[in-house]
Structures are given as C-alpha cells and as structure tokens.
Amino acid sequence: GAGVSQTPSNKVTEKGKYVELRCDPISGHTALYWYRQSLGQGPEFLIYFQGTGAADDSGLPNDRFFAVRPEGSVSTLKIQRTERGDSAVYLCASSLNEQDNEQFFGPGTRLTVL
Amino acid sequence: GNSVTQMEGPVTLSEEAFLTINCTYTATGYPSLFWYVQYPGEGLQLLLKATKADDKGSNKGFEATYRKETTSFHLEKGSVQVSDSAVYFCALSDGLTGANSKLTFGKGITLSVRP
C-alpha cells in the first residue's frame, strides 16, 4: 500500500519568500507529525496533529512557521519570510492513532533557502 | 526534558564483524525506545522497538534491550553485512498514556560495512 508521501521532494527558494510543504499520510492514520532534520543531526519535532487539531505545536521554532490539517488527512507546513537557517529536510510521519507509537516516515522535502 | 545520546561516529566495520552502537537516554516517566534506520537514498524506517523495561526488540538480526537501570538501549548485531550500511538513530517517545507520542531522536551514527 501507499506510504507517506511528501511534495515537493526538493524546494529552493530565496530568503524572505513564503513556502508550503505538503504531506499525505497513510490512509486511515489519524496522527500526523512534522519534524525537521538539519545536516548531521537527528530529526527534531515541530508539530503534531491528532485529526484536524494541532495537539502539540511546542516544537515550532517561531511564529513564521505554521501548519494546518483542515480535513484530518493532508497537512501543509507553511513557512513565512524564509531565512537561510530554515534550510533542512522537513520530514512528515503518521501513525494509526495517538496510542500507536509506530510512526511511518515520508521521504522528506529538502528545503534550501538561498 | 527528554534527550537521547548516541556514541560518536562514523563506524566502519568489516563484513561479519560484531556491531554495538551505544544509546543512552534521559526521560521522565516510562518512555518507549526505538531504533530507526535510514538507508542511502531512502526515508527513515523503524528497525525495532521496546515499550517497557527489560523488553528486547529484534529485527533483521539486530537486537536492543531496554535497560531502565542504566537508561540504555544499545543496538547489537552479531554479524554485519554490507547491506547494513546506513545511518542509525536511537529515539524515545513520551510514556504518558494517551499523550502524543512525539519522538526525540539522537544525532544518528553512520555505519559503513566493508566487504
């Protein structure tokens, strides 16, 4: 079956621009997570959705970052006024529900801010 | 807060050598522990997990035992193969019942296995 998909796979943008990164979770998975992975580091938690609501957004670095999941399936991570330090691989993961602790990861979107 | 510490890498081994990758953690409550693997050009995959103390997770010849007394979850394999070359991440999730299960990852370690 289809796994978690993310688009685009690569995104190059200029400092100050706005970007949107999309995540399609595994069908039927109610929990969705966003992580950010900088070069040479492990993934760092950004935000978690249970259904349509953001249950924990404590990992978002600042108010330039925002994420939505309006219908409880696809999620979009939005970054305003991008900075060079935002360059990283953005990973999305989903799990069956919030009690199920096995997360399935997508391939990631590599964001480069010039 | 929660944290995971992995041994420094990279690690280079010859095929059929014994592998140990150390992982220790700091957490409140009773976390679940995981090893994830990232093969070249692929996404993160769950390798194995353990959800309570003294549990042993195993998969593809890899094993790790949840040691609460030493707060460790070291990964071992008796005989590595070239195909095991990858980046390995140790991770934990909050142990609070019903709470979100966000993962806290270590930095990862690159394993290269020579023929």
Tab-separated table of C-alpha atoms in Angstrom:
chain	number	residue	atom	x	y	z
A	1	GLY	CA	0.000	0.000	0.000
A	2	ALA	CA	0.970	3.624	-0.314
A	3	GLY	CA	3.225	5.059	2.331
A	4	VAL	CA	3.578	8.636	3.494
A	5	SER	CA	4.259	10.964	0.585
A	6	GLN	CA	5.692	14.468	0.624
A	7	THR	CA	5.838	17.104	-2.052
A	8	PRO	CA	7.921	18.649	-3.363
A	9	SER	CA	10.951	16.462	-2.826
A	10	ASN	CA	13.196	19.491	-3.232
A	11	LYS	CA	12.461	23.183	-2.856
A	12	VAL	CA	14.899	26.007	-3.483
A	13	THR	CA	13.766	29.479	-2.536
A	14	GLU	CA	15.182	32.888	-1.810
A	15	LYS	CA	15.486	34.474	1.594
A	16	GLY	CA	12.266	36.219	2.551
A	17	LYS	CA	9.973	34.113	0.387
A	18	TYR	CA	6.992	32.038	1.505
A	19	VAL	CA	6.947	28.239	1.073
A	20	GLU	CA	4.445	25.463	1.558
A	21	LEU	CA	5.375	21.828	2.100
A	22	ARG	CA	2.767	19.119	1.722
A	23	CYS	CA	2.345	15.770	3.459
A	24	ASP	CA	-0.041	12.952	2.535
A	25	PRO	CA	-0.213	10.461	5.416
A	26	ILE	CA	-1.062	6.796	5.163
A	27	SER	CA	-4.793	6.417	4.606
A	28	GLY	CA	-6.646	5.992	7.890
A	29	HIS	CA	-3.836	7.308	10.082
A	30	THR	CA	-5.224	9.908	12.435
A	31	ALA	CA	-1.939	11.116	13.962
A	32	LEU	CA	0.463	13.214	11.867
A	33	TYR	CA	3.842	14.650	12.835
A	34	TRP	CA	6.258	17.135	11.313
A	35	TYR	CA	9.973	17.009	12.067
A	36	ARG	CA	12.973	18.983	10.811
A	37	GLN	CA	16.362	17.400	10.204
A	38	SER	CA	19.426	19.565	9.826
A	39	LEU	CA	22.626	18.214	8.331
A	40	GLY	CA	24.350	15.779	10.674
A	41	GLN	CA	21.560	15.868	13.227
A	42	GLY	CA	18.620	13.702	14.153
A	43	PRO	CA	15.093	14.819	13.337
A	44	GLU	CA	13.622	17.427	15.690
A	45	PHE	CA	9.918	17.557	16.476
A	46	LEU	CA	7.935	20.524	15.164
A	47	ILE	CA	4.205	19.846	15.491
A	48	TYR	CA	1.742	17.009	15.966
A	49	PHE	CA	-1.867	16.679	14.782
A	50	GLN	CA	-4.492	14.333	16.098
A	51	GLY	CA	-7.241	14.580	13.496
A	52	THR	CA	-7.686	18.175	12.393
A	53	GLY	CA	-6.327	19.832	15.511
A	54	ALA	CA	-2.749	20.609	16.453
A	55	ALA	CA	-2.350	18.726	19.728
A	56	ASP	CA	1.210	19.901	20.325
A	57	ASP	CA	2.991	22.691	18.464
A	58	SER	CA	5.723	23.187	21.024
A	59	GLY	CA	8.476	22.406	18.518
A	60	LEU	CA	7.693	25.191	16.068
A	61	PRO	CA	10.738	27.491	16.277
A	62	ASN	CA	8.871	30.791	15.895
A	63	ASP	CA	5.716	32.385	14.501
A	64	ARG	CA	6.998	32.214	10.921
A	65	PHE	CA	6.133	28.518	10.994
A	66	PHE	CA	2.546	27.309	10.792
A	67	ALA	CA	0.872	24.038	9.852
A	68	VAL	CA	-2.672	23.015	9.036
A	69	ARG	CA	-4.592	19.812	8.518
A	70	PRO	CA	-8.104	21.031	7.651
A	71	GLU	CA	-9.742	17.687	6.819
A	72	GLY	CA	-7.732	15.438	9.085
A	73	SER	CA	-5.706	13.915	6.270
A	74	VAL	CA	-3.309	16.020	4.166
A	75	SER	CA	-1.200	18.522	6.069
A	76	THR	CA	0.654	21.613	4.888
A	77	LEU	CA	3.615	23.160	6.675
A	78	LYS	CA	3.901	26.854	5.886
A	79	ILE	CA	6.999	28.965	6.385
A	80	GLN	CA	6.841	32.730	6.006
A	81	ARG	CA	9.769	35.074	5.368
A	82	THR	CA	12.183	32.183	4.997
A	83	GLU	CA	15.694	32.520	6.394
A	84	ARG	CA	18.882	30.681	5.451
A	85	GLY	CA	18.734	28.896	8.786
A	86	ASP	CA	15.458	27.270	7.742
A	87	SER	CA	17.374	25.126	5.243
A	88	ALA	CA	16.876	21.499	6.262
A	89	VAL	CA	14.999	18.327	5.373
A	90	TYR	CA	11.414	18.506	6.583
A	91	LEU	CA	10.002	15.107	7.464
A	92	CYS	CA	6.412	14.063	7.904
A	93	ALA	CA	5.291	10.940	9.731
A	94	SER	CA	1.948	9.355	10.513
A	95	SER	CA	0.697	6.735	12.922
A	96	LEU	CA	-2.582	4.898	13.194
A	97	ASN	CA	-3.638	6.859	16.271
A	98	GLU	CA	-2.045	8.668	19.170
A	99	GLN	CA	-1.753	5.499	21.230
A	100	ASP	CA	0.094	3.642	18.492
A	101	ASN	CA	3.746	4.523	18.883
A	102	GLU	CA	4.948	3.284	15.481
A	103	GLN	CA	5.438	6.234	13.176
A	104	PHE	CA	5.875	5.835	9.416
A	105	PHE	CA	8.032	8.472	7.787
A	106	GLY	CA	7.854	10.052	4.378
A	107	PRO	CA	10.923	10.687	2.200
A	108	GLY	CA	11.123	14.319	3.254
A	109	THR	CA	11.303	17.669	1.498
A	110	ARG	CA	14.755	19.187	1.208
A	111	LEU	CA	14.370	22.955	1.609
A	112	THR	CA	17.227	25.218	0.572
A	113	VAL	CA	16.987	28.927	1.289
A	114	LEU	CA	19.485	30.981	-0.698
B	1	GLY	CA	13.213	17.440	29.049
B	2	ASN	CA	13.775	14.229	27.152
B	3	SER	CA	17.099	13.593	25.452
B	4	VAL	CA	18.930	10.807	23.637
B	5	THR	CA	22.697	10.462	23.436
B	6	GLN	CA	24.364	8.266	20.840
B	7	MET	CA	28.007	7.316	20.582
B	8	GLU	CA	30.087	9.387	18.185
B	9	GLY	CA	30.568	8.100	14.690
B	10	PRO	CA	31.161	7.183	11.981
B	11	VAL	CA	31.708	3.474	12.462
B	12	THR	CA	33.448	1.345	9.842
B	13	LEU	CA	33.442	-2.438	10.137
B	14	SER	CA	34.370	-5.406	8.010
B	15	GLU	CA	31.648	-7.786	6.905
B	16	GLU	CA	30.721	-10.371	9.571
B	17	ALA	CA	32.085	-8.227	12.403
B	18	PHE	CA	30.144	-7.720	15.641
B	19	LEU	CA	28.326	-4.410	15.983
B	20	THR	CA	27.443	-2.405	19.065
B	21	ILE	CA	26.019	1.120	18.851
B	22	ASN	CA	25.529	2.755	22.233
B	23	CYS	CA	22.456	4.769	23.150
B	24	THR	CA	21.517	6.295	26.494
B	25	TYR	CA	18.515	8.416	27.316
B	26	THR	CA	17.058	10.859	29.808
B	27	ALA	CA	13.303	10.922	30.215
B	28	THR	CA	10.525	11.382	32.726
B	29	GLY	CA	8.046	8.593	33.149
B	30	TYR	CA	8.292	5.386	31.194
B	31	PRO	CA	9.255	6.077	27.589
B	32	SER	CA	9.160	3.700	24.665
B	33	LEU	CA	12.503	3.257	22.923
B	34	PHE	CA	13.228	2.857	19.220
B	35	TRP	CA	15.948	2.342	16.693
B	36	TYR	CA	15.306	3.863	13.269
B	37	VAL	CA	17.471	3.260	10.199
B	38	GLN	CA	17.979	5.378	7.112
B	39	TYR	CA	19.461	3.522	4.149
B	40	PRO	CA	21.166	5.581	1.419
B	41	GLY	CA	18.571	7.428	-0.634
B	42	GLU	CA	15.654	6.188	1.475
B	43	GLY	CA	13.447	7.528	4.256
B	44	LEU	CA	13.572	6.692	7.951
B	45	GLN	CA	12.337	3.209	8.784
B	46	LEU	CA	11.577	1.673	12.141
B	47	LEU	CA	14.121	-1.079	12.841
B	48	LEU	CA	12.969	-2.229	16.267
B	49	LYS	CA	11.329	-1.014	19.437
B	50	ALA	CA	10.793	-1.822	23.117
B	51	THR	CA	7.992	-0.401	25.204
B	52	LYS	CA	8.921	-1.354	28.759
B	53	ALA	CA	11.895	-2.190	30.915
B	54	ASP	CA	13.722	-5.462	30.120
B	55	ASP	CA	11.896	-5.812	26.792
B	56	LYS	CA	14.117	-6.857	23.899
B	57	GLY	CA	13.361	-5.567	20.435
B	58	SER	CA	14.699	-7.515	17.470
B	59	ASN	CA	14.566	-7.376	13.690
B	60	LYS	CA	16.829	-8.366	10.772
B	61	GLY	CA	19.390	-9.830	13.189
B	62	PHE	CA	19.587	-6.623	15.230
B	63	GLU	CA	18.693	-6.589	18.923
B	64	ALA	CA	18.375	-3.999	21.660
B	65	THR	CA	17.314	-4.412	25.293
B	66	TYR	CA	15.535	-1.696	27.276
B	67	ARG	CA	17.687	-1.239	30.414
B	68	LYS	CA	15.952	1.064	32.859
B	69	GLU	CA	18.692	0.784	35.499
B	70	THR	CA	21.339	2.096	33.101
B	71	THR	CA	18.893	4.150	30.951
B	72	SER	CA	20.324	2.489	27.858
B	73	PHE	CA	19.123	0.860	24.644
B	74	HIS	CA	22.272	-0.313	22.887
B	75	LEU	CA	21.936	-1.799	19.392
B	76	GLU	CA	23.783	-5.024	18.598
B	77	LYS	CA	24.222	-7.375	15.681
B	78	GLY	CA	26.370	-10.469	15.690
B	79	SER	CA	27.483	-10.380	12.059
B	80	VAL	CA	27.033	-7.270	9.946
B	81	GLN	CA	26.589	-7.275	6.181
B	82	VAL	CA	27.428	-4.693	3.548
B	83	SER	CA	23.692	-4.100	3.174
B	84	ASP	CA	23.571	-2.861	6.804
B	85	SER	CA	25.470	0.270	5.791
B	86	ALA	CA	23.143	3.110	6.802
B	87	VAL	CA	22.541	5.826	9.381
B	88	TYR	CA	21.094	4.574	12.672
B	89	PHE	CA	19.034	6.749	15.021
B	90	CYS	CA	18.054	5.974	18.591
B	91	ALA	CA	14.810	7.610	19.704
B	92	LEU	CA	12.293	7.719	22.515
B	93	SER	CA	8.679	8.730	22.894
B	94	ASP	CA	6.843	10.062	25.910
B	95	GLY	CA	5.474	7.363	28.145
B	96	LEU	CA	2.389	9.309	29.202
B	97	THR	CA	-0.723	7.299	28.464
B	98	GLY	CA	-2.912	8.897	25.832
B	99	ALA	CA	-0.471	11.715	25.231
B	100	ASN	CA	1.114	12.395	21.910
B	101	SER	CA	3.989	10.116	21.034
B	102	LYS	CA	6.358	12.632	19.522
B	103	LEU	CA	9.831	11.203	19.068
B	104	THR	CA	13.041	12.602	20.484
B	105	PHE	CA	15.996	11.457	18.378
B	106	GLY	CA	19.708	11.119	18.923
B	107	LYS	CA	22.123	12.617	16.387
B	108	GLY	CA	22.473	9.382	14.468
B	109	ILE	CA	25.541	7.376	13.593
B	110	THR	CA	26.748	6.327	10.169
B	111	LEU	CA	27.723	2.687	9.781
B	112	SER	CA	29.814	1.588	6.828
B	113	VAL	CA	30.460	-2.122	6.290
B	114	ARG	CA	33.328	-3.135	4.010
B	115	PRO	CA	33.239	-6.388	2.020
